[in-house]
PDB file of C-alpha atoms in Angstrom:
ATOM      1  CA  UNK C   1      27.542  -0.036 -25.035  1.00 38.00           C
ATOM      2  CA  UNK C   2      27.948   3.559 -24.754  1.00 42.00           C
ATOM      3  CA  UNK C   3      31.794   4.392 -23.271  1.00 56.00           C
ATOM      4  CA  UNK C   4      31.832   8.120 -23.880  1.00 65.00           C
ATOM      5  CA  UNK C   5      29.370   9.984 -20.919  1.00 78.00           C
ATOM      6  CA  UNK C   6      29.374  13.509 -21.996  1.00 83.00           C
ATOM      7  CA  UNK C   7      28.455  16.191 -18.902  1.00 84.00           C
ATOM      8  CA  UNK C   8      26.422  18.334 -19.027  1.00 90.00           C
ATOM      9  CA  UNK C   9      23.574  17.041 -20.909  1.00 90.00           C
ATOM     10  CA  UNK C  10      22.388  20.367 -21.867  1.00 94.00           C
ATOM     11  CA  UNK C  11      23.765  24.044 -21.487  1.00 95.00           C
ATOM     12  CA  UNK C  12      22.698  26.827 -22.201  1.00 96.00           C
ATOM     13  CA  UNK C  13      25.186  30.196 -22.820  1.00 96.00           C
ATOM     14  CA  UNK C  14      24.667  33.844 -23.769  1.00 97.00           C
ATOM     15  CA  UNK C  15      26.836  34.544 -26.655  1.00 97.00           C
ATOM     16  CA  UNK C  16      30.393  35.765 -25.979  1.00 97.00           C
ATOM     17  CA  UNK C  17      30.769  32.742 -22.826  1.00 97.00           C
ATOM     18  CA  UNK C  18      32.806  30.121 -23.144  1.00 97.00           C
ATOM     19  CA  UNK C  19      31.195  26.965 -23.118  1.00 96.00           C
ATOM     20  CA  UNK C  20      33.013  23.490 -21.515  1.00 96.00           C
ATOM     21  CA  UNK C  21      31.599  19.951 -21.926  1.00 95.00           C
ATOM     22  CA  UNK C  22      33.100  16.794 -20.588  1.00 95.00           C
ATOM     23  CA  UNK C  23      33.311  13.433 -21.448  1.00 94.00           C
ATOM     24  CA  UNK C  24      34.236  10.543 -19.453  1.00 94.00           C
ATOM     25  CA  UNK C  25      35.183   6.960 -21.001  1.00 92.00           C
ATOM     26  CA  UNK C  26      36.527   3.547 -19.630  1.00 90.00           C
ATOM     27  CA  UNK C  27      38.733   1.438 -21.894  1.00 86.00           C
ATOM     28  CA  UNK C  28      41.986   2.513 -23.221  1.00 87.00           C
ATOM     29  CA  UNK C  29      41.974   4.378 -26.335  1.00 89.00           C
ATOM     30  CA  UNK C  30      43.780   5.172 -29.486  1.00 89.00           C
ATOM     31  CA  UNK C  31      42.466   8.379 -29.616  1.00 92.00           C
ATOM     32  CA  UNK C  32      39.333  10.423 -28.722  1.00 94.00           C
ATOM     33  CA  UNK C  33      37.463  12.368 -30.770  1.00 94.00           C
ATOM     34  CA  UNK C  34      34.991  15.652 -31.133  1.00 96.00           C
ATOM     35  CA  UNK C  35      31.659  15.896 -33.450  1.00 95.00           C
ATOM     36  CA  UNK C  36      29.442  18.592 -33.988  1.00 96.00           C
ATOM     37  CA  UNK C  37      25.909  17.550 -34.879  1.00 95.00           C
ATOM     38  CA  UNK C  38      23.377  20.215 -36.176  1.00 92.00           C
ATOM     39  CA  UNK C  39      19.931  19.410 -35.431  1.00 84.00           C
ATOM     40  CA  UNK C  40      19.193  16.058 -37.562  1.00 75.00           C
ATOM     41  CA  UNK C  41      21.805  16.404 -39.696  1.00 84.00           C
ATOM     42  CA  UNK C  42      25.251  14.847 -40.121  1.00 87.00           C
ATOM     43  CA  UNK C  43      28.160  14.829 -37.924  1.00 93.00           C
ATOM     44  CA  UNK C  44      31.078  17.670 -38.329  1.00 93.00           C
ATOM     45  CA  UNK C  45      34.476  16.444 -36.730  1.00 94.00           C
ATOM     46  CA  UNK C  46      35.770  18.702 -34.930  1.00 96.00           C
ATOM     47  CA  UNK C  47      39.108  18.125 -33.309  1.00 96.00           C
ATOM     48  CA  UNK C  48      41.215  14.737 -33.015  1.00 95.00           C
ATOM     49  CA  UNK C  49      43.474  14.347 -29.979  1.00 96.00           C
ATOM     50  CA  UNK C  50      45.453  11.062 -30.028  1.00 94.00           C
ATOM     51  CA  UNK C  51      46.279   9.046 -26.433  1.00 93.00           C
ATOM     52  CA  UNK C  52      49.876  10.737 -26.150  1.00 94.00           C
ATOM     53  CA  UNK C  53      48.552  14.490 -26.311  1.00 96.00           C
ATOM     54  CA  UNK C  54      47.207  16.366 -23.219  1.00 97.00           C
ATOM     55  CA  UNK C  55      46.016  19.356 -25.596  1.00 98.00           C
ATOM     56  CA  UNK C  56      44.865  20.919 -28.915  1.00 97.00           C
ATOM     57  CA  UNK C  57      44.023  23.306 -29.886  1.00 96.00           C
ATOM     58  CA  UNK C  58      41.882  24.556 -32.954  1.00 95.00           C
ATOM     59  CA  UNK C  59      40.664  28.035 -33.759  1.00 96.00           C
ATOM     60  CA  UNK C  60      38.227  28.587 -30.807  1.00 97.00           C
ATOM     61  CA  UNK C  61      38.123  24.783 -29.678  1.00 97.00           C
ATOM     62  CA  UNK C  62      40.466  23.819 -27.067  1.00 98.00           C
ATOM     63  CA  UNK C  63      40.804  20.161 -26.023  1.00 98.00           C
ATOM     64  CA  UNK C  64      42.352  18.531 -23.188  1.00 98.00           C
ATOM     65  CA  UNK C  65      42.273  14.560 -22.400  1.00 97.00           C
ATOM     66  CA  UNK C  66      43.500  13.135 -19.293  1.00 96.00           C
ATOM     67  CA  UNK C  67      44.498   9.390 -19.510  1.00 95.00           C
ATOM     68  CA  UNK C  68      44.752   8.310 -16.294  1.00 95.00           C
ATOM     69  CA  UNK C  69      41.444  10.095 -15.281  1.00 95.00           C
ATOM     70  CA  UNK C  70      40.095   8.804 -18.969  1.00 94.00           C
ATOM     71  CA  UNK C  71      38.124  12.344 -18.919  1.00 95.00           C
ATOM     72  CA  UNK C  72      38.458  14.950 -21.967  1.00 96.00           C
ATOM     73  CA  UNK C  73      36.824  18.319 -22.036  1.00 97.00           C
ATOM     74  CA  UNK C  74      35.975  20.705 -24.959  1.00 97.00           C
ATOM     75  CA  UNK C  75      36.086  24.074 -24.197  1.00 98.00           C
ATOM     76  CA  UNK C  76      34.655  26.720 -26.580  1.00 97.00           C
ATOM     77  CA  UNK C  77      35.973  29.890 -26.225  1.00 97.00           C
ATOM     78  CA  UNK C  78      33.486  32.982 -27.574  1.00 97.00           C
ATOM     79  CA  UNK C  79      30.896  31.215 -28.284  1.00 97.00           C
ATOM     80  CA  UNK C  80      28.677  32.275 -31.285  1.00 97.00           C
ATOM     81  CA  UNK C  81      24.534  31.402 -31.702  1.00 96.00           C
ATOM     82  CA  UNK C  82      25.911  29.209 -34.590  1.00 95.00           C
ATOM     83  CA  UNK C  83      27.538  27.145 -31.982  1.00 97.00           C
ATOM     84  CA  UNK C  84      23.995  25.975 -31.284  1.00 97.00           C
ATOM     85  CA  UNK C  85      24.400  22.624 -31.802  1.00 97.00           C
ATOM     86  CA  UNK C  86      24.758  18.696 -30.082  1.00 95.00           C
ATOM     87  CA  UNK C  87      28.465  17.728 -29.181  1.00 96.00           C
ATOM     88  CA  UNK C  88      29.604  14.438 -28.849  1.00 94.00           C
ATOM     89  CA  UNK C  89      32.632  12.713 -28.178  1.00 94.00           C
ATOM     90  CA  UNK C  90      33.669   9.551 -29.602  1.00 93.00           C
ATOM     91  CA  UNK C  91      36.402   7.077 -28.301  1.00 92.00           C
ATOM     92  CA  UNK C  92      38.617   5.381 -30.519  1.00 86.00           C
ATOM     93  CA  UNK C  93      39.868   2.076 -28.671  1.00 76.00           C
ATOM     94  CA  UNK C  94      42.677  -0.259 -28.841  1.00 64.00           C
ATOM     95  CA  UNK C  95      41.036  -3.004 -30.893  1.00 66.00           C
ATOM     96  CA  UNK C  96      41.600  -2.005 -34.662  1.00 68.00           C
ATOM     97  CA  UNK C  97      38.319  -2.741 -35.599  1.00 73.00           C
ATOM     98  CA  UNK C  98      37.892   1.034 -36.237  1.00 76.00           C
ATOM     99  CA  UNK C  99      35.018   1.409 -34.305  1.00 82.00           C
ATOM    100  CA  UNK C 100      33.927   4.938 -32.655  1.00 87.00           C
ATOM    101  CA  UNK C 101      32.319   4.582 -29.344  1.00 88.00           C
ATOM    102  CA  UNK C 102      29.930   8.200 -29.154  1.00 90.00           C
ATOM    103  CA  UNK C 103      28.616   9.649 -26.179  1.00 87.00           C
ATOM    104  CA  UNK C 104      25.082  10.826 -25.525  1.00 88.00           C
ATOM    105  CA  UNK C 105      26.120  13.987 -26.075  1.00 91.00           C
ATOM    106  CA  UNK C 106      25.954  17.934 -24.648  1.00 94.00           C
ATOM    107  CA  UNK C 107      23.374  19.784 -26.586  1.00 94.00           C
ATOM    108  CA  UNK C 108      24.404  23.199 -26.494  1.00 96.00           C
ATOM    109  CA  UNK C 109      22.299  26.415 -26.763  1.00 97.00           C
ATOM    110  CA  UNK C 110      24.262  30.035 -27.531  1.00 97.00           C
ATOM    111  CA  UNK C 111      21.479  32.653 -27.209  1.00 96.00           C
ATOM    112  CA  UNK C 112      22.135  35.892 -29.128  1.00 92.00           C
TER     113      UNK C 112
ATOM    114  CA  UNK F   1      34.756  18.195 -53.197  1.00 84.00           C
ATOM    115  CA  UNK F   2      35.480  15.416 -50.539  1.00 83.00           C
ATOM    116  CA  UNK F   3      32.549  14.123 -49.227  1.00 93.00           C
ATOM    117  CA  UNK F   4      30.006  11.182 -48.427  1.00 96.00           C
ATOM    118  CA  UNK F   5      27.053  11.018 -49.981  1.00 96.00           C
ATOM    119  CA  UNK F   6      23.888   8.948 -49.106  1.00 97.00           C
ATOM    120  CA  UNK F   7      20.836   8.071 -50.750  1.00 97.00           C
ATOM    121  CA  UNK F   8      18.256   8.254 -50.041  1.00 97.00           C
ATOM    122  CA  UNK F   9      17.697  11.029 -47.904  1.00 96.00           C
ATOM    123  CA  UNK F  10      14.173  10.585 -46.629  1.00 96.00           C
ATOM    124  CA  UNK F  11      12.241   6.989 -46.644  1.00 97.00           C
ATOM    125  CA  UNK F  12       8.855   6.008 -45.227  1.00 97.00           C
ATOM    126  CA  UNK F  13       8.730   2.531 -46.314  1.00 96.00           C
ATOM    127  CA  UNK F  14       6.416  -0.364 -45.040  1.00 96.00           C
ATOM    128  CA  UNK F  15       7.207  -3.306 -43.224  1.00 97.00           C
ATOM    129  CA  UNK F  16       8.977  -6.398 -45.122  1.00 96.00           C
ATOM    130  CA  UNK F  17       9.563  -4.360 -48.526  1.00 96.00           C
ATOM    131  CA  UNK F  18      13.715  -4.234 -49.148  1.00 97.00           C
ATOM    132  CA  UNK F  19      15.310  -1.162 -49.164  1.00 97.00           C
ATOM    133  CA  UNK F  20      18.863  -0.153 -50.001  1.00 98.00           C
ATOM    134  CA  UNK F  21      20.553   2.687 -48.675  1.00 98.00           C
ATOM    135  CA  UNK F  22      23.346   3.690 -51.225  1.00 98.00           C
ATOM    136  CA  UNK F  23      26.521   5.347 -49.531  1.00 98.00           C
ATOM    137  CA  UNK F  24      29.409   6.784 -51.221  1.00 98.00           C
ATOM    138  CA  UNK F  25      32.688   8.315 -50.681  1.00 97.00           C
ATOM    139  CA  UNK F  26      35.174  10.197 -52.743  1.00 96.00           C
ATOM    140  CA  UNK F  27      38.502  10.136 -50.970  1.00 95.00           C
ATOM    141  CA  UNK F  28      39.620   6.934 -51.643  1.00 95.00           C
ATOM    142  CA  UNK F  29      39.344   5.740 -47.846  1.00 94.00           C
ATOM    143  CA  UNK F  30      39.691   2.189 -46.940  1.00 92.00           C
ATOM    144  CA  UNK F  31      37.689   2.290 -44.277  1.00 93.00           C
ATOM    145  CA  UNK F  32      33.745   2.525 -44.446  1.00 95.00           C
ATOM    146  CA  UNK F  33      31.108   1.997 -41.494  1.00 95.00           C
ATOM    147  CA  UNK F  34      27.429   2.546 -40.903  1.00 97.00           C
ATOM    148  CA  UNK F  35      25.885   3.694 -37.678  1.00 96.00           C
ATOM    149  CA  UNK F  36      22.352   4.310 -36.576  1.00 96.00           C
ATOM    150  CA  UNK F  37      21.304   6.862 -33.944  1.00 95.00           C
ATOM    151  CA  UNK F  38      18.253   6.457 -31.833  1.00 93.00           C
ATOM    152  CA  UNK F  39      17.390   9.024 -29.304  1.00 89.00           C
ATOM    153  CA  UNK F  40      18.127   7.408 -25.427  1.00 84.00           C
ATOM    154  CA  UNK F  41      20.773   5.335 -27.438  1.00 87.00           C
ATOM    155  CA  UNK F  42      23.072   7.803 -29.395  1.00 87.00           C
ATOM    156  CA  UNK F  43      25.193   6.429 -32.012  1.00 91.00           C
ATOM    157  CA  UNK F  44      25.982   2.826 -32.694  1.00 92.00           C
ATOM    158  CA  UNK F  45      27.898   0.940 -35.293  1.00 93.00           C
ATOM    159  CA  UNK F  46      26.014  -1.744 -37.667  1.00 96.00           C
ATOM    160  CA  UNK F  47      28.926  -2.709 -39.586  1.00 96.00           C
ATOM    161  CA  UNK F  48      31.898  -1.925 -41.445  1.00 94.00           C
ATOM    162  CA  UNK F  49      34.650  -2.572 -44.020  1.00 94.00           C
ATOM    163  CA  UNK F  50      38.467  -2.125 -43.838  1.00 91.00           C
ATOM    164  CA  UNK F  51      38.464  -2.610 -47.871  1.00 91.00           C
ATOM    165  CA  UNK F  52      37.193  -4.158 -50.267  1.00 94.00           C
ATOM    166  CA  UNK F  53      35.532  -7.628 -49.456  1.00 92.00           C
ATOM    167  CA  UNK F  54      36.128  -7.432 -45.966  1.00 93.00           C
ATOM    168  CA  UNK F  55      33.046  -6.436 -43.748  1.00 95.00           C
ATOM    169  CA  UNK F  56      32.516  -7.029 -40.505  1.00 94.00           C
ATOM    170  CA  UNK F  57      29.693  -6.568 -38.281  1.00 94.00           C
ATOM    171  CA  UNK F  58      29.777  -3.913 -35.542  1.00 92.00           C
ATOM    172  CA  UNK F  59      27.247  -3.897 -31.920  1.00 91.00           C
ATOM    173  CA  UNK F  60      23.764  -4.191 -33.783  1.00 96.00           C
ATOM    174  CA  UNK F  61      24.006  -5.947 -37.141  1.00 97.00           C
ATOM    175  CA  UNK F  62      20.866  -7.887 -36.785  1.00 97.00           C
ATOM    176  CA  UNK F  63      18.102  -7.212 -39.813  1.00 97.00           C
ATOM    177  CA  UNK F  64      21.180  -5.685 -42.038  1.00 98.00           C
ATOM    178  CA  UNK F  65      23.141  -6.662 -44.738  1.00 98.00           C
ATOM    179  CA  UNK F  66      26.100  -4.946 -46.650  1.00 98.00           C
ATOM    180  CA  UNK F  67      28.873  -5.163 -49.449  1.00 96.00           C
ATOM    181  CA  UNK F  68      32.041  -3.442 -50.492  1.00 97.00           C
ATOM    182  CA  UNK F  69      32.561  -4.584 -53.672  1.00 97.00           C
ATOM    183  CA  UNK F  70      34.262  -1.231 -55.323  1.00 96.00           C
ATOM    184  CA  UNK F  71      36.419   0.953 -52.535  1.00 96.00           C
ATOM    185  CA  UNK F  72      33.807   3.582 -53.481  1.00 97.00           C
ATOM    186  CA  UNK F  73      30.656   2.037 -52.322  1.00 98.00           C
ATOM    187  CA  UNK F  74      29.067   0.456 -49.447  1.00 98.00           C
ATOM    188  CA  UNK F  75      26.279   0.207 -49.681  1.00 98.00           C
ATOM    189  CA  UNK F  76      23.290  -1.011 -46.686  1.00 98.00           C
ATOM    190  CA  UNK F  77      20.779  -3.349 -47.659  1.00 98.00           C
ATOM    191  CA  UNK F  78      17.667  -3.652 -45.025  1.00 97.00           C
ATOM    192  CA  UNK F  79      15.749  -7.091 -46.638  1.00 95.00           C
ATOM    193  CA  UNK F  80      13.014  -7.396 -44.553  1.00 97.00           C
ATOM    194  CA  UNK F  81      12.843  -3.986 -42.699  1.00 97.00           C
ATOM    195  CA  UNK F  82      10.847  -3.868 -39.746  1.00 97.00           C
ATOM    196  CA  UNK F  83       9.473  -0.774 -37.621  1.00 97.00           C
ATOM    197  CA  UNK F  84      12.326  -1.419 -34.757  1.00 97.00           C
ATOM    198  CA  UNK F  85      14.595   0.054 -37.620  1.00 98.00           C
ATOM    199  CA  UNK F  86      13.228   3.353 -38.013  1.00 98.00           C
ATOM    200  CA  UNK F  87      16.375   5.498 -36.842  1.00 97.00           C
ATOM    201  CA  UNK F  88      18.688   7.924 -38.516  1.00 96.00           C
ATOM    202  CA  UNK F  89      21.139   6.158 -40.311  1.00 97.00           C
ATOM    203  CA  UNK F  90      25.109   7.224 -41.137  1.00 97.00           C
ATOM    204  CA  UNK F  91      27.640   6.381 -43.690  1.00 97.00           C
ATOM    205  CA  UNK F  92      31.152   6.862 -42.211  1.00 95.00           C
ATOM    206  CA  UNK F  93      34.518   6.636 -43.836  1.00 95.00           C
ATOM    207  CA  UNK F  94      38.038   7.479 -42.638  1.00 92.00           C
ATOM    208  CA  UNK F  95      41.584   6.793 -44.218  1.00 89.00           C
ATOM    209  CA  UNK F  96      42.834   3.992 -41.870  1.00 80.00           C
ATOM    210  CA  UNK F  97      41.981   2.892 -38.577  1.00 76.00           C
ATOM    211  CA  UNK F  98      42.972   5.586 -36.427  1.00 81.00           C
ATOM    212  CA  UNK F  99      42.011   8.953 -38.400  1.00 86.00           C
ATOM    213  CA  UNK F 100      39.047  10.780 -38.406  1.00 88.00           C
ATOM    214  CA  UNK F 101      35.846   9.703 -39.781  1.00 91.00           C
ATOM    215  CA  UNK F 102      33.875  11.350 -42.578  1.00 93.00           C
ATOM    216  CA  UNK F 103      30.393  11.555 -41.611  1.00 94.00           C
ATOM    217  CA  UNK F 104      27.263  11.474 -45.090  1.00 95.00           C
ATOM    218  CA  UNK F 105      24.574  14.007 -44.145  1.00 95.00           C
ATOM    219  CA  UNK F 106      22.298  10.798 -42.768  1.00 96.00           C
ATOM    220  CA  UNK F 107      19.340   8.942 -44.151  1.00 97.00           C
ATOM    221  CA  UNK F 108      16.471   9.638 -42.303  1.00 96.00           C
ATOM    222  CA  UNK F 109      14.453   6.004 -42.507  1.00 98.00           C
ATOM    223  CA  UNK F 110      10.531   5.138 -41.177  1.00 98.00           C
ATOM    224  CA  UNK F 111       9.319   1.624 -41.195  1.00 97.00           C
ATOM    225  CA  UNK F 112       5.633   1.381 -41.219  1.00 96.00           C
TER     226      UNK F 112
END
C-alpha cells in the first residue's frame, strides 16, 4: 500500500515562485525521503531528513517533517522551468527491511 | 562515476518468452531492490537483497525471480512474463538500511 499521499497532485508555477508540496504518511518512520523524477526517467534523490530533524535544508530545497502530524513539505524556493518535473516522497519505516514506501506524487510545471 | 546501470533499456517482448533485466551498481552497497511503477499505482517494491545471498521479496513479487550472487549484481529474471507486467521497472541500491537509495535510469518493459 501506498503510505506517502503527496498534495497537490499537480501545480503549476511561473518561474521565480516558490513551489510547496506535501506529503502525508501513517506509520512511524526512520526517515522520509525526496525524489525528483523527470518525465520517464529515473529517480534523483533529493533531500534525506531523518525522524529526529524538523528541517533541512539544501540549496533551494527546504524540508520540514512534522512527526506527530506525520506530514512533510518540500518547498522550492525560485523555482526554475528545469524544475519541471514529478516529486515524490518516500517513507522509510521502522521495519529494517529497507523498503521505501513512495507517494503518488506532485507533478510540477515551472512555466518560463 | 557512481551509478546504477540497467539493461536493457527498452523491451517489447511477447508473452511466456524469459527475459532478464541485468542491474548493476558500482558503490559497493549492500543493499539492492527492484521496484516497478505503474501509473494509478506509483512505485512499489518487488524484492530486494541486504547482501549477498539474502533476498527477500517485497509487496508484489509474484511472476519474478532474482539473485545476488556477486555484491555487484542483481539481477531480475521475469520466466514466464505476462502482459500484467508491462511497467517501468527500477534497480535501487543504498549503503545500509537507512541511507538514501540510488535509483538506475529504469527499464522500460512491454509484454505482448
Amino acid at each position: 500500500s501506498q503510505q506517502g499521499e503527496e498534495d497537490p497532485q499537480a501545480l503549476s508555477i511561473q518561474e521565480g515562485e516558490n513551489a510547496t508540496m506535501n506529503c502525508s504518511y501513517k506509520t512511524s518512520i526512520n526517515n522520509l525521503q525526496w525524489y525528483r523524477q523527470n518525465s520517464g526517467r529515473g529517480l534523483v534523490h533529493l533531500i534525506l531528513i531523518r525522524s529526529n530533524e524538523r528541517e533541512k535544508h539544501s540549496g533551494r530545497l527546504r524540508v520540514t517533517l512534522d512527526t506527530s502530524k506525520k506530514s512533510s513539505s518540500l518547498l522550492i524556493t525560485a523555482s526554475r522551468a528545469a524544475d519541471t518535473a514529478s516529486y515524490f516522497c518516500a517513507t522509510d519505516g521502522s521495519s529494517n527491511t529497507g523498503k521505501l514506501i513512495f507517494g503518488q506524487g506532485t507533478t510540477l510545471q515551472v512555466k518560463p | 562515476e557512481a551509478q546504477v546501470t540497467q539493461n536493457p533499456r527498452y523491451l517489447i517482448t511477447v508473452t511466456g518468452k524469459k527475459l532478464t533485466v541485468t542491474c548493476s551498481q558500482n558503490m559497493n552497497h549492500e543493499y539492492m531492490s527492484w521496484y516497478r511503477q505503474d501509473p494509478g499505482l506509483g512505485l512499489r517494491q518487488i524484492y530486494y537483497s541486504m547482501n549477498v545471498e539474502v533476498t527477500d521479496k517485497g509487496d508484489v513479487p509474484e511472476g519474478y525471480k532474482v539473485s545476488r550472487k556477486e555484491k555487484r549484481n542483481f539481477p531480475l529474471i521475469l520466466e514466464s512474463p505476462s502482459p500484467n507486467q508491462t511497467s517501468l521497472y527500477f534497480c535501487a541500491s543504498r549503503e545500509q538500511v537507512g541511507d538514501e537509495q540510488f535509483f538506475g535510469p529504469g527499464t522500460r518493459l512491454t509484454v505482448l
